[in-house]
């Protein structure tokens, strides 16, 4: 068992949470659940999981906090749940460790010495049961493990990343995977919700209300910095609506998304075309009516 606390945000994650916890295979000392008042069986499941984990020397602590934003919720969890382990980790409830990554964490984490304060993980996406390997989606590099107190989530509305306050990072070899068990109906509802957040985020960026902390300080992945520069300095400079069409062509044809089969066809179309087109449509509606997108509450789906 490694000296690690795993912080997981939940809202109606009864279908995903058990496989997330069990993917650690008993290597984490503690799990912290920060729940935004779920209405399904998430709380009951957490109490059951805590009982099971305590039989093996681990534990799960359940907290509830009102949702403001992902960054607010995660930072609240990192700062208000009495984390005393050497290492902390950010996980989403629909994510899980591969068996190889669990072994790698167990083998390497406690051996890392200063100035290494952060570990970047490779994330693969599973959509409708299929690993999406193409279209520029793999691997996604994310700072997810860090010495406790050495990182916080940047205060952005969209595409928020962990920012390391000091020290250096290393990249582990094996994969974290995003493997949501919910339906396509839930996925589209979630991305409709995301589109409102993205519109507000872009409006705030244009007003220079929110600083880009990946570039103004702290240590994160070069991949995240590059994606943000391309998005804000390239993609959003293209004509509205037309850019969604170009992005889909780039993802599905140029980056070989068609090799991901029927599941890939669905994913790349919905995520690269439909979602981006929806964002442009909402941006156009706001501009036409002279309004700003309202701040979003937690996802209701």
PDB file of C-alpha atoms in Angstrom:
ATOM      1  CA  UNK A   1       0.000   0.000   0.000  1.00  0.00           C
ATOM      2  CA  UNK A   2       1.372   3.432  -0.945  1.00  0.00           C
ATOM      3  CA  UNK A   3       1.041   6.660   1.055  1.00  0.00           C
ATOM      4  CA  UNK A   4      -1.637   8.025  -1.285  1.00  0.00           C
ATOM      5  CA  UNK A   5      -5.028   9.734  -0.943  1.00  0.00           C
ATOM      6  CA  UNK A   6      -7.293   9.675  -4.009  1.00  0.00           C
ATOM      7  CA  UNK A   7      -9.794  12.551  -4.343  1.00  0.00           C
ATOM      8  CA  UNK A   8     -12.872  11.810  -6.468  1.00  0.00           C
ATOM      9  CA  UNK A   9     -15.737  14.191  -7.266  1.00  0.00           C
ATOM     10  CA  UNK A  10     -19.179  12.627  -7.619  1.00  0.00           C
ATOM     11  CA  UNK A  11     -22.698  13.502  -8.696  1.00  0.00           C
ATOM     12  CA  UNK A  12     -24.891  10.451  -9.342  1.00  0.00           C
ATOM     13  CA  UNK A  13     -21.945   8.125  -9.968  1.00  0.00           C
ATOM     14  CA  UNK A  14     -23.440   4.888  -8.645  1.00  0.00           C
ATOM     15  CA  UNK A  15     -22.743   3.152 -11.974  1.00  0.00           C
ATOM     16  CA  UNK A  16     -19.072   4.120 -12.150  1.00  0.00           C
ATOM     17  CA  UNK A  17     -17.635   4.502  -8.675  1.00  0.00           C
ATOM     18  CA  UNK A  18     -17.091   0.875  -7.637  1.00  0.00           C
ATOM     19  CA  UNK A  19     -14.980   0.010 -10.670  1.00  0.00           C
ATOM     20  CA  UNK A  20     -12.944   3.175 -10.099  1.00  0.00           C
ATOM     21  CA  UNK A  21     -12.168   2.259  -6.484  1.00  0.00           C
ATOM     22  CA  UNK A  22     -11.557  -1.420  -7.218  1.00  0.00           C
ATOM     23  CA  UNK A  23      -9.124  -0.592 -10.039  1.00  0.00           C
ATOM     24  CA  UNK A  24      -6.608   0.533  -7.382  1.00  0.00           C
ATOM     25  CA  UNK A  25      -6.349  -3.076  -6.195  1.00  0.00           C
ATOM     26  CA  UNK A  26      -5.796  -2.093  -2.581  1.00  0.00           C
ATOM     27  CA  UNK A  27      -2.739   0.130  -3.154  1.00  0.00           C
ATOM     28  CA  UNK A  28      -4.204   3.484  -1.940  1.00  0.00           C
ATOM     29  CA  UNK A  29      -4.308   4.306   1.756  1.00  0.00           C
ATOM     30  CA  UNK A  30      -7.385   6.548   1.547  1.00  0.00           C
ATOM     31  CA  UNK A  31     -10.164   7.683  -0.790  1.00  0.00           C
ATOM     32  CA  UNK A  32     -11.919  11.049  -0.398  1.00  0.00           C
ATOM     33  CA  UNK A  33     -15.302  11.443  -2.102  1.00  0.00           C
ATOM     34  CA  UNK A  34     -16.547  15.008  -2.582  1.00  0.00           C
ATOM     35  CA  UNK A  35     -20.184  14.672  -3.575  1.00  0.00           C
ATOM     36  CA  UNK A  36     -22.444  17.450  -4.853  1.00  0.00           C
ATOM     37  CA  UNK A  37     -25.621  16.010  -3.302  1.00  0.00           C
ATOM     38  CA  UNK A  38     -26.265  12.966  -5.461  1.00  0.00           C
ATOM     39  CA  UNK A  39     -29.841  11.753  -5.813  1.00  0.00           C
ATOM     40  CA  UNK A  40     -29.006   8.148  -6.740  1.00  0.00           C
ATOM     41  CA  UNK A  41     -27.329   5.501  -4.568  1.00  0.00           C
ATOM     42  CA  UNK A  42     -23.861   7.095  -4.546  1.00  0.00           C
ATOM     43  CA  UNK A  43     -23.809   7.835  -0.802  1.00  0.00           C
ATOM     44  CA  UNK A  44     -25.043   4.362   0.121  1.00  0.00           C
ATOM     45  CA  UNK A  45     -22.432   2.799  -2.154  1.00  0.00           C
ATOM     46  CA  UNK A  46     -19.700   4.916  -0.558  1.00  0.00           C
ATOM     47  CA  UNK A  47     -20.589   3.671   2.910  1.00  0.00           C
ATOM     48  CA  UNK A  48     -20.524   0.090   1.632  1.00  0.00           C
ATOM     49  CA  UNK A  49     -17.157   0.620  -0.062  1.00  0.00           C
ATOM     50  CA  UNK A  50     -15.732   2.148   3.128  1.00  0.00           C
ATOM     51  CA  UNK A  51     -16.689  -0.968   5.068  1.00  0.00           C
ATOM     52  CA  UNK A  52     -15.018  -3.185   2.471  1.00  0.00           C
ATOM     53  CA  UNK A  53     -11.858  -1.053   2.282  1.00  0.00           C
ATOM     54  CA  UNK A  54     -11.387  -0.962   6.062  1.00  0.00           C
ATOM     55  CA  UNK A  55     -11.103  -4.749   6.071  1.00  0.00           C
ATOM     56  CA  UNK A  56      -7.912  -4.308   4.037  1.00  0.00           C
ATOM     57  CA  UNK A  57      -6.368  -1.334   5.876  1.00  0.00           C
ATOM     58  CA  UNK A  58      -7.717   1.423   3.625  1.00  0.00           C
ATOM     59  CA  UNK A  59     -10.737   3.680   3.997  1.00  0.00           C
ATOM     60  CA  UNK A  60     -13.182   5.928   2.139  1.00  0.00           C
ATOM     61  CA  UNK A  61     -14.400   9.229   3.574  1.00  0.00           C
ATOM     62  CA  UNK A  62     -17.572  10.797   2.176  1.00  0.00           C
ATOM     63  CA  UNK A  63     -18.076  14.574   2.078  1.00  0.00           C
ATOM     64  CA  UNK A  64     -20.737  16.758   0.494  1.00  0.00           C
ATOM     65  CA  UNK A  65     -20.216  20.275  -0.814  1.00  0.00           C
ATOM     66  CA  UNK A  66     -22.342  22.560  -2.969  1.00  0.00           C
ATOM     67  CA  UNK A  67     -21.183  22.656  -6.581  1.00  0.00           C
ATOM     68  CA  UNK A  68     -19.798  25.915  -7.981  1.00  0.00           C
ATOM     69  CA  UNK A  69     -17.378  24.597 -10.588  1.00  0.00           C
ATOM     70  CA  UNK A  70     -15.123  21.591 -11.081  1.00  0.00           C
ATOM     71  CA  UNK A  71     -12.049  23.564  -9.989  1.00  0.00           C
ATOM     72  CA  UNK A  72     -13.780  24.943  -6.884  1.00  0.00           C
ATOM     73  CA  UNK A  73     -15.020  21.502  -5.903  1.00  0.00           C
ATOM     74  CA  UNK A  74     -11.685  19.765  -6.407  1.00  0.00           C
ATOM     75  CA  UNK A  75      -9.692  22.425  -4.571  1.00  0.00           C
ATOM     76  CA  UNK A  76     -12.215  22.316  -1.733  1.00  0.00           C
ATOM     77  CA  UNK A  77     -11.602  18.581  -1.482  1.00  0.00           C
ATOM     78  CA  UNK A  78      -7.833  18.992  -1.487  1.00  0.00           C
ATOM     79  CA  UNK A  79      -7.896  21.711   1.173  1.00  0.00           C
ATOM     80  CA  UNK A  80     -10.727  20.698   3.526  1.00  0.00           C
ATOM     81  CA  UNK A  81     -10.583  16.929   4.032  1.00  0.00           C
ATOM     82  CA  UNK A  82      -7.487  16.604   6.221  1.00  0.00           C
ATOM     83  CA  UNK A  83      -5.222  14.859   3.722  1.00  0.00           C
ATOM     84  CA  UNK A  84      -2.087  13.702   5.572  1.00  0.00           C
ATOM     85  CA  UNK A  85      -0.573  11.243   3.098  1.00  0.00           C
ATOM     86  CA  UNK A  86       2.636  12.100   1.233  1.00  0.00           C
ATOM     87  CA  UNK A  87       0.876  11.930  -2.138  1.00  0.00           C
ATOM     88  CA  UNK A  88      -2.531  12.999  -3.457  1.00  0.00           C
ATOM     89  CA  UNK A  89      -4.262  12.025  -6.678  1.00  0.00           C
ATOM     90  CA  UNK A  90      -7.088  13.500  -8.728  1.00  0.00           C
ATOM     91  CA  UNK A  91      -9.486  10.970 -10.257  1.00  0.00           C
ATOM     92  CA  UNK A  92     -12.871  11.188 -11.943  1.00  0.00           C
ATOM     93  CA  UNK A  93     -15.470   8.625 -10.948  1.00  0.00           C
ATOM     94  CA  UNK A  94     -15.715   7.308 -14.516  1.00  0.00           C
ATOM     95  CA  UNK A  95     -11.962   6.703 -14.689  1.00  0.00           C
ATOM     96  CA  UNK A  96     -10.025   3.627 -13.632  1.00  0.00           C
ATOM     97  CA  UNK A  97      -6.447   2.440 -13.471  1.00  0.00           C
ATOM     98  CA  UNK A  98      -5.289  -0.250 -15.813  1.00  0.00           C
ATOM     99  CA  UNK A  99      -3.814  -3.189 -13.951  1.00  0.00           C
ATOM    100  CA  UNK A 100      -0.365  -2.223 -15.245  1.00  0.00           C
ATOM    101  CA  UNK A 101      -0.691   1.353 -13.948  1.00  0.00           C
ATOM    102  CA  UNK A 102      -1.805   0.159 -10.500  1.00  0.00           C
ATOM    103  CA  UNK A 103       1.333  -1.984 -10.264  1.00  0.00           C
ATOM    104  CA  UNK A 104       3.518   0.869 -11.548  1.00  0.00           C
ATOM    105  CA  UNK A 105       2.171   3.280  -8.914  1.00  0.00           C
ATOM    106  CA  UNK A 106       2.716   0.704  -6.188  1.00  0.00           C
ATOM    107  CA  UNK A 107       6.251   0.004  -7.383  1.00  0.00           C
ATOM    108  CA  UNK A 108       7.482   3.542  -8.093  1.00  0.00           C
ATOM    109  CA  UNK A 109       5.555   6.178  -6.142  1.00  0.00           C
ATOM    110  CA  UNK A 110       7.117   5.894  -2.671  1.00  0.00           C
ATOM    111  CA  UNK A 111      10.600   5.726  -4.211  1.00  0.00           C
ATOM    112  CA  UNK A 112      10.398   9.150  -5.894  1.00  0.00           C
ATOM    113  CA  UNK A 113      12.603  11.781  -4.299  1.00  0.00           C
ATOM    114  CA  UNK A 114      12.583  15.584  -4.376  1.00  0.00           C
ATOM    115  CA  UNK A 115      12.506  17.652  -6.568  1.00  0.00           C
ATOM    116  CA  UNK A 116       9.981  15.315  -8.259  1.00  0.00           C
ATOM    117  CA  UNK A 117       6.614  16.517  -6.970  1.00  0.00           C
ATOM    118  CA  UNK A 118       4.256  15.469  -9.764  1.00  0.00           C
ATOM    119  CA  UNK A 119       3.450  12.456 -11.929  1.00  0.00           C
ATOM    120  CA  UNK A 120       1.937  12.783 -15.378  1.00  0.00           C
ATOM    121  CA  UNK A 121      -0.298   9.910 -16.491  1.00  0.00           C
ATOM    122  CA  UNK A 122      -1.367   8.790 -19.947  1.00  0.00           C
ATOM    123  CA  UNK A 123      -5.154   8.619 -20.364  1.00  0.00           C
ATOM    124  CA  UNK A 124      -7.023   6.515 -22.906  1.00  0.00           C
ATOM    125  CA  UNK A 125     -10.707   7.031 -23.706  1.00  0.00           C
ATOM    126  CA  UNK A 126     -13.179   4.153 -23.869  1.00  0.00           C
ATOM    127  CA  UNK A 127     -16.380   5.113 -25.714  1.00  0.00           C
ATOM    128  CA  UNK A 128     -19.311   2.698 -26.029  1.00  0.00           C
ATOM    129  CA  UNK A 129     -16.906  -0.065 -24.996  1.00  0.00           C
ATOM    130  CA  UNK A 130     -14.201   0.752 -27.561  1.00  0.00           C
ATOM    131  CA  UNK A 131     -10.774   2.286 -27.019  1.00  0.00           C
ATOM    132  CA  UNK A 132     -10.585   5.454 -29.144  1.00  0.00           C
ATOM    133  CA  UNK A 133      -6.973   5.246 -30.315  1.00  0.00           C
ATOM    134  CA  UNK A 134      -7.070   7.670 -33.243  1.00  0.00           C
ATOM    135  CA  UNK A 135      -8.235  11.165 -34.115  1.00  0.00           C
ATOM    136  CA  UNK A 136      -5.548  12.715 -31.930  1.00  0.00           C
ATOM    137  CA  UNK A 137      -7.207  11.465 -28.751  1.00  0.00           C
ATOM    138  CA  UNK A 138      -4.480   9.176 -27.444  1.00  0.00           C
ATOM    139  CA  UNK A 139      -2.478   9.542 -25.355  1.00  0.00           C
ATOM    140  CA  UNK A 140      -3.799  12.461 -23.342  1.00  0.00           C
ATOM    141  CA  UNK A 141      -1.134  13.520 -20.828  1.00  0.00           C
ATOM    142  CA  UNK A 142      -2.394  14.761 -17.466  1.00  0.00           C
ATOM    143  CA  UNK A 143      -0.790  15.746 -14.174  1.00  0.00           C
ATOM    144  CA  UNK A 144      -2.779  13.591 -11.767  1.00  0.00           C
ATOM    145  CA  UNK A 145      -0.523  12.571  -8.845  1.00  0.00           C
ATOM    146  CA  UNK A 146       1.340  15.150  -6.766  1.00  0.00           C
ATOM    147  CA  UNK A 147       2.885  15.618  -3.371  1.00  0.00           C
ATOM    148  CA  UNK A 148       0.175  16.798  -1.003  1.00  0.00           C
ATOM    149  CA  UNK A 149       0.006  20.580  -0.896  1.00  0.00           C
ATOM    150  CA  UNK A 150       2.160  21.039  -4.003  1.00  0.00           C
ATOM    151  CA  UNK A 151      -0.631  21.383  -6.590  1.00  0.00           C
ATOM    152  CA  UNK A 152      -4.096  22.866  -7.063  1.00  0.00           C
ATOM    153  CA  UNK A 153      -6.571  22.945  -9.929  1.00  0.00           C
ATOM    154  CA  UNK A 154      -6.425  26.101 -12.035  1.00  0.00           C
ATOM    155  CA  UNK A 155      -9.547  28.232 -11.731  1.00  0.00           C
ATOM    156  CA  UNK A 156     -10.946  27.844 -15.232  1.00  0.00           C
ATOM    157  CA  UNK A 157     -14.463  27.008 -16.349  1.00  0.00           C
ATOM    158  CA  UNK A 158     -13.298  24.508 -18.996  1.00  0.00           C
ATOM    159  CA  UNK A 159     -10.277  22.269 -19.615  1.00  0.00           C
ATOM    160  CA  UNK A 160      -8.939  22.904 -16.135  1.00  0.00           C
ATOM    161  CA  UNK A 161      -5.590  21.293 -15.268  1.00  0.00           C
ATOM    162  CA  UNK A 162      -3.600  20.670 -12.120  1.00  0.00           C
ATOM    163  CA  UNK A 163      -0.844  23.231 -11.578  1.00  0.00           C
ATOM    164  CA  UNK A 164       2.280  22.205  -9.686  1.00  0.00           C
ATOM    165  CA  UNK A 165       3.545  25.010  -7.425  1.00  0.00           C
ATOM    166  CA  UNK A 166       7.149  23.796  -7.293  1.00  0.00           C
ATOM    167  CA  UNK A 167       9.380  20.940  -8.332  1.00  0.00           C
ATOM    168  CA  UNK A 168       9.490  18.744 -11.421  1.00  0.00           C
ATOM    169  CA  UNK A 169       7.412  15.963 -12.951  1.00  0.00           C
ATOM    170  CA  UNK A 170       7.957  12.486 -14.331  1.00  0.00           C
ATOM    171  CA  UNK A 171       5.698  10.553 -16.703  1.00  0.00           C
ATOM    172  CA  UNK A 172       4.629   7.003 -15.884  1.00  0.00           C
ATOM    173  CA  UNK A 173       4.540   4.387 -18.627  1.00  0.00           C
ATOM    174  CA  UNK A 174       1.077   2.887 -18.246  1.00  0.00           C
ATOM    175  CA  UNK A 175      -2.477   4.106 -18.788  1.00  0.00           C
ATOM    176  CA  UNK A 176      -5.343   5.588 -16.873  1.00  0.00           C
ATOM    177  CA  UNK A 177      -8.609   5.016 -18.732  1.00  0.00           C
ATOM    178  CA  UNK A 178     -11.841   6.991 -18.975  1.00  0.00           C
ATOM    179  CA  UNK A 179     -14.537   4.315 -19.188  1.00  0.00           C
ATOM    180  CA  UNK A 180     -17.952   5.780 -18.417  1.00  0.00           C
ATOM    181  CA  UNK A 181     -20.752   3.236 -18.027  1.00  0.00           C
ATOM    182  CA  UNK A 182     -23.612   5.663 -18.608  1.00  0.00           C
ATOM    183  CA  UNK A 183     -25.746   5.892 -21.748  1.00  0.00           C
ATOM    184  CA  UNK A 184     -25.310   7.941 -24.922  1.00  0.00           C
ATOM    185  CA  UNK A 185     -28.332   9.984 -23.824  1.00  0.00           C
ATOM    186  CA  UNK A 186     -26.396  10.980 -20.685  1.00  0.00           C
ATOM    187  CA  UNK A 187     -23.282  11.740 -22.780  1.00  0.00           C
ATOM    188  CA  UNK A 188     -25.164  14.151 -25.063  1.00  0.00           C
ATOM    189  CA  UNK A 189     -26.859  15.827 -22.080  1.00  0.00           C
ATOM    190  CA  UNK A 190     -23.443  16.260 -20.443  1.00  0.00           C
ATOM    191  CA  UNK A 191     -21.958  17.810 -23.580  1.00  0.00           C
ATOM    192  CA  UNK A 192     -24.924  20.157 -23.926  1.00  0.00           C
ATOM    193  CA  UNK A 193     -24.083  21.281 -20.376  1.00  0.00           C
ATOM    194  CA  UNK A 194     -20.384  21.488 -21.293  1.00  0.00           C
ATOM    195  CA  UNK A 195     -21.213  23.701 -24.269  1.00  0.00           C
ATOM    196  CA  UNK A 196     -22.711  26.352 -21.965  1.00  0.00           C
ATOM    197  CA  UNK A 197     -19.559  26.282 -19.845  1.00  0.00           C
ATOM    198  CA  UNK A 198     -17.381  26.574 -22.938  1.00  0.00           C
ATOM    199  CA  UNK A 199     -19.334  29.566 -24.232  1.00  0.00           C
ATOM    200  CA  UNK A 200     -18.966  31.391 -20.912  1.00  0.00           C
ATOM    201  CA  UNK A 201     -15.287  30.418 -20.713  1.00  0.00           C
ATOM    202  CA  UNK A 202     -14.664  31.850 -24.187  1.00  0.00           C
ATOM    203  CA  UNK A 203     -16.569  35.031 -23.380  1.00  0.00           C
ATOM    204  CA  UNK A 204     -14.485  35.481 -20.225  1.00  0.00           C
ATOM    205  CA  UNK A 205     -11.272  34.803 -22.156  1.00  0.00           C
ATOM    206  CA  UNK A 206     -12.174  37.524 -24.675  1.00  0.00           C
ATOM    207  CA  UNK A 207     -12.671  39.926 -21.775  1.00  0.00           C
ATOM    208  CA  UNK A 208      -9.367  38.829 -20.213  1.00  0.00           C
ATOM    209  CA  UNK A 209     -11.276  38.123 -17.009  1.00  0.00           C
ATOM    210  CA  UNK A 210      -9.594  34.763 -16.470  1.00  0.00           C
ATOM    211  CA  UNK A 211      -5.829  34.440 -16.775  1.00  0.00           C
ATOM    212  CA  UNK A 212      -4.276  31.477 -18.536  1.00  0.00           C
ATOM    213  CA  UNK A 213      -2.382  29.956 -15.637  1.00  0.00           C
ATOM    214  CA  UNK A 214      -0.762  27.248 -17.720  1.00  0.00           C
ATOM    215  CA  UNK A 215       1.278  29.916 -19.438  1.00  0.00           C
ATOM    216  CA  UNK A 216       1.579  32.459 -16.626  1.00  0.00           C
ATOM    217  CA  UNK A 217       3.194  30.158 -14.092  1.00  0.00           C
ATOM    218  CA  UNK A 218       3.362  26.724 -12.551  1.00  0.00           C
ATOM    219  CA  UNK A 219       4.317  23.434 -14.111  1.00  0.00           C
ATOM    220  CA  UNK A 220       1.944  21.381 -16.228  1.00  0.00           C
ATOM    221  CA  UNK A 221       2.187  19.342 -19.393  1.00  0.00           C
ATOM    222  CA  UNK A 222       3.448  20.814 -22.633  1.00  0.00           C
ATOM    223  CA  UNK A 223       0.571  19.043 -24.366  1.00  0.00           C
ATOM    224  CA  UNK A 224      -1.998  21.014 -22.351  1.00  0.00           C
ATOM    225  CA  UNK A 225      -0.228  24.291 -23.093  1.00  0.00           C
ATOM    226  CA  UNK A 226      -0.056  23.497 -26.814  1.00  0.00           C
ATOM    227  CA  UNK A 227      -3.737  22.544 -27.025  1.00  0.00           C
ATOM    228  CA  UNK A 228      -4.803  25.735 -25.296  1.00  0.00           C
ATOM    229  CA  UNK A 229      -2.713  27.928 -27.573  1.00  0.00           C
ATOM    230  CA  UNK A 230      -4.104  26.178 -30.651  1.00  0.00           C
ATOM    231  CA  UNK A 231      -7.662  26.504 -29.368  1.00  0.00           C
ATOM    232  CA  UNK A 232      -7.557  30.160 -28.335  1.00  0.00           C
ATOM    233  CA  UNK A 233      -5.021  31.421 -30.850  1.00  0.00           C
ATOM    234  CA  UNK A 234      -6.010  29.311 -33.849  1.00  0.00           C
ATOM    235  CA  UNK A 235      -9.368  27.538 -33.715  1.00  0.00           C
ATOM    236  CA  UNK A 236     -11.364  30.484 -32.394  1.00  0.00           C
ATOM    237  CA  UNK A 237      -9.855  32.788 -35.017  1.00  0.00           C
ATOM    238  CA  UNK A 238     -11.504  30.740 -37.779  1.00  0.00           C
ATOM    239  CA  UNK A 239     -15.055  31.569 -38.970  1.00  0.00           C
ATOM    240  CA  UNK A 240     -17.807  30.265 -36.713  1.00  0.00           C
ATOM    241  CA  UNK A 241     -19.546  27.016 -37.766  1.00  0.00           C
ATOM    242  CA  UNK A 242     -17.008  26.453 -40.568  1.00  0.00           C
ATOM    243  CA  UNK A 243     -14.334  25.711 -37.977  1.00  0.00           C
ATOM    244  CA  UNK A 244     -16.403  22.819 -36.598  1.00  0.00           C
ATOM    245  CA  UNK A 245     -16.498  21.318 -40.083  1.00  0.00           C
ATOM    246  CA  UNK A 246     -12.730  21.687 -40.495  1.00  0.00           C
ATOM    247  CA  UNK A 247     -12.038  20.243 -37.060  1.00  0.00           C
ATOM    248  CA  UNK A 248     -14.128  17.138 -37.806  1.00  0.00           C
ATOM    249  CA  UNK A 249     -12.310  16.574 -41.111  1.00  0.00           C
ATOM    250  CA  UNK A 250      -8.989  16.934 -39.312  1.00  0.00           C
ATOM    251  CA  UNK A 251      -9.943  14.475 -36.553  1.00  0.00           C
ATOM    252  CA  UNK A 252     -11.817  11.877 -38.583  1.00  0.00           C
ATOM    253  CA  UNK A 253      -9.840  11.809 -41.820  1.00  0.00           C
ATOM    254  CA  UNK A 254      -6.409  13.396 -41.342  1.00  0.00           C
ATOM    255  CA  UNK A 255      -5.834  11.970 -37.829  1.00  0.00           C
ATOM    256  CA  UNK A 256      -7.382   8.620 -38.896  1.00  0.00           C
ATOM    257  CA  UNK A 257     -10.402   8.646 -36.592  1.00  0.00           C
ATOM    258  CA  UNK A 258     -12.199   6.390 -39.095  1.00  0.00           C
ATOM    259  CA  UNK A 259      -9.957   3.532 -37.900  1.00  0.00           C
ATOM    260  CA  UNK A 260     -11.896   3.466 -34.619  1.00  0.00           C
ATOM    261  CA  UNK A 261     -14.894   1.715 -36.208  1.00  0.00           C
ATOM    262  CA  UNK A 262     -18.553   2.525 -35.686  1.00  0.00           C
ATOM    263  CA  UNK A 263     -17.956   3.675 -32.111  1.00  0.00           C
ATOM    264  CA  UNK A 264     -15.248   5.999 -33.373  1.00  0.00           C
ATOM    265  CA  UNK A 265     -17.504   7.353 -36.094  1.00  0.00           C
ATOM    266  CA  UNK A 266     -20.137   8.202 -33.491  1.00  0.00           C
ATOM    267  CA  UNK A 267     -17.641   9.676 -31.069  1.00  0.00           C
ATOM    268  CA  UNK A 268     -15.636  11.795 -33.498  1.00  0.00           C
ATOM    269  CA  UNK A 269     -18.778  13.170 -35.158  1.00  0.00           C
ATOM    270  CA  UNK A 270     -20.492  14.032 -31.881  1.00  0.00           C
ATOM    271  CA  UNK A 271     -17.418  15.339 -30.072  1.00  0.00           C
ATOM    272  CA  UNK A 272     -15.583  17.040 -32.936  1.00  0.00           C
ATOM    273  CA  UNK A 273     -18.526  18.281 -35.025  1.00  0.00           C
ATOM    274  CA  UNK A 274     -21.849  18.312 -33.168  1.00  0.00           C
ATOM    275  CA  UNK A 275     -20.411  19.627 -29.904  1.00  0.00           C
ATOM    276  CA  UNK A 276     -18.222  22.276 -31.547  1.00  0.00           C
ATOM    277  CA  UNK A 277     -21.125  23.355 -33.801  1.00  0.00           C
ATOM    278  CA  UNK A 278     -23.377  23.611 -30.752  1.00  0.00           C
ATOM    279  CA  UNK A 279     -20.849  25.871 -29.019  1.00  0.00           C
ATOM    280  CA  UNK A 280     -20.753  28.112 -32.094  1.00  0.00           C
ATOM    281  CA  UNK A 281     -24.551  28.203 -32.246  1.00  0.00           C
ATOM    282  CA  UNK A 282     -24.753  29.305 -28.619  1.00  0.00           C
ATOM    283  CA  UNK A 283     -22.003  31.880 -29.138  1.00  0.00           C
ATOM    284  CA  UNK A 284     -23.984  33.245 -32.102  1.00  0.00           C
ATOM    285  CA  UNK A 285     -27.205  33.338 -30.057  1.00  0.00           C
ATOM    286  CA  UNK A 286     -25.479  35.234 -27.236  1.00  0.00           C
ATOM    287  CA  UNK A 287     -23.893  37.702 -29.654  1.00  0.00           C
ATOM    288  CA  UNK A 288     -27.151  38.242 -31.540  1.00  0.00           C
ATOM    289  CA  UNK A 289     -29.066  38.940 -28.356  1.00  0.00           C
ATOM    290  CA  UNK A 290     -26.266  40.855 -26.669  1.00  0.00           C
ATOM    291  CA  UNK A 291     -26.158  38.585 -23.630  1.00  0.00           C
ATOM    292  CA  UNK A 292     -23.569  36.650 -21.666  1.00  0.00           C
ATOM    293  CA  UNK A 293     -23.993  32.966 -20.869  1.00  0.00           C
ATOM    294  CA  UNK A 294     -25.202  32.360 -17.337  1.00  0.00           C
ATOM    295  CA  UNK A 295     -22.847  30.509 -14.936  1.00  0.00           C
ATOM    296  CA  UNK A 296     -23.657  26.793 -14.885  1.00  0.00           C
ATOM    297  CA  UNK A 297     -24.802  24.789 -11.907  1.00  0.00           C
ATOM    298  CA  UNK A 298     -23.928  21.107 -11.519  1.00  0.00           C
ATOM    299  CA  UNK A 299     -25.020  18.618 -14.175  1.00  0.00           C
ATOM    300  CA  UNK A 300     -28.576  17.447 -13.528  1.00  0.00           C
ATOM    301  CA  UNK A 301     -28.484  14.360 -15.795  1.00  0.00           C
TER     302      UNK A 301
END
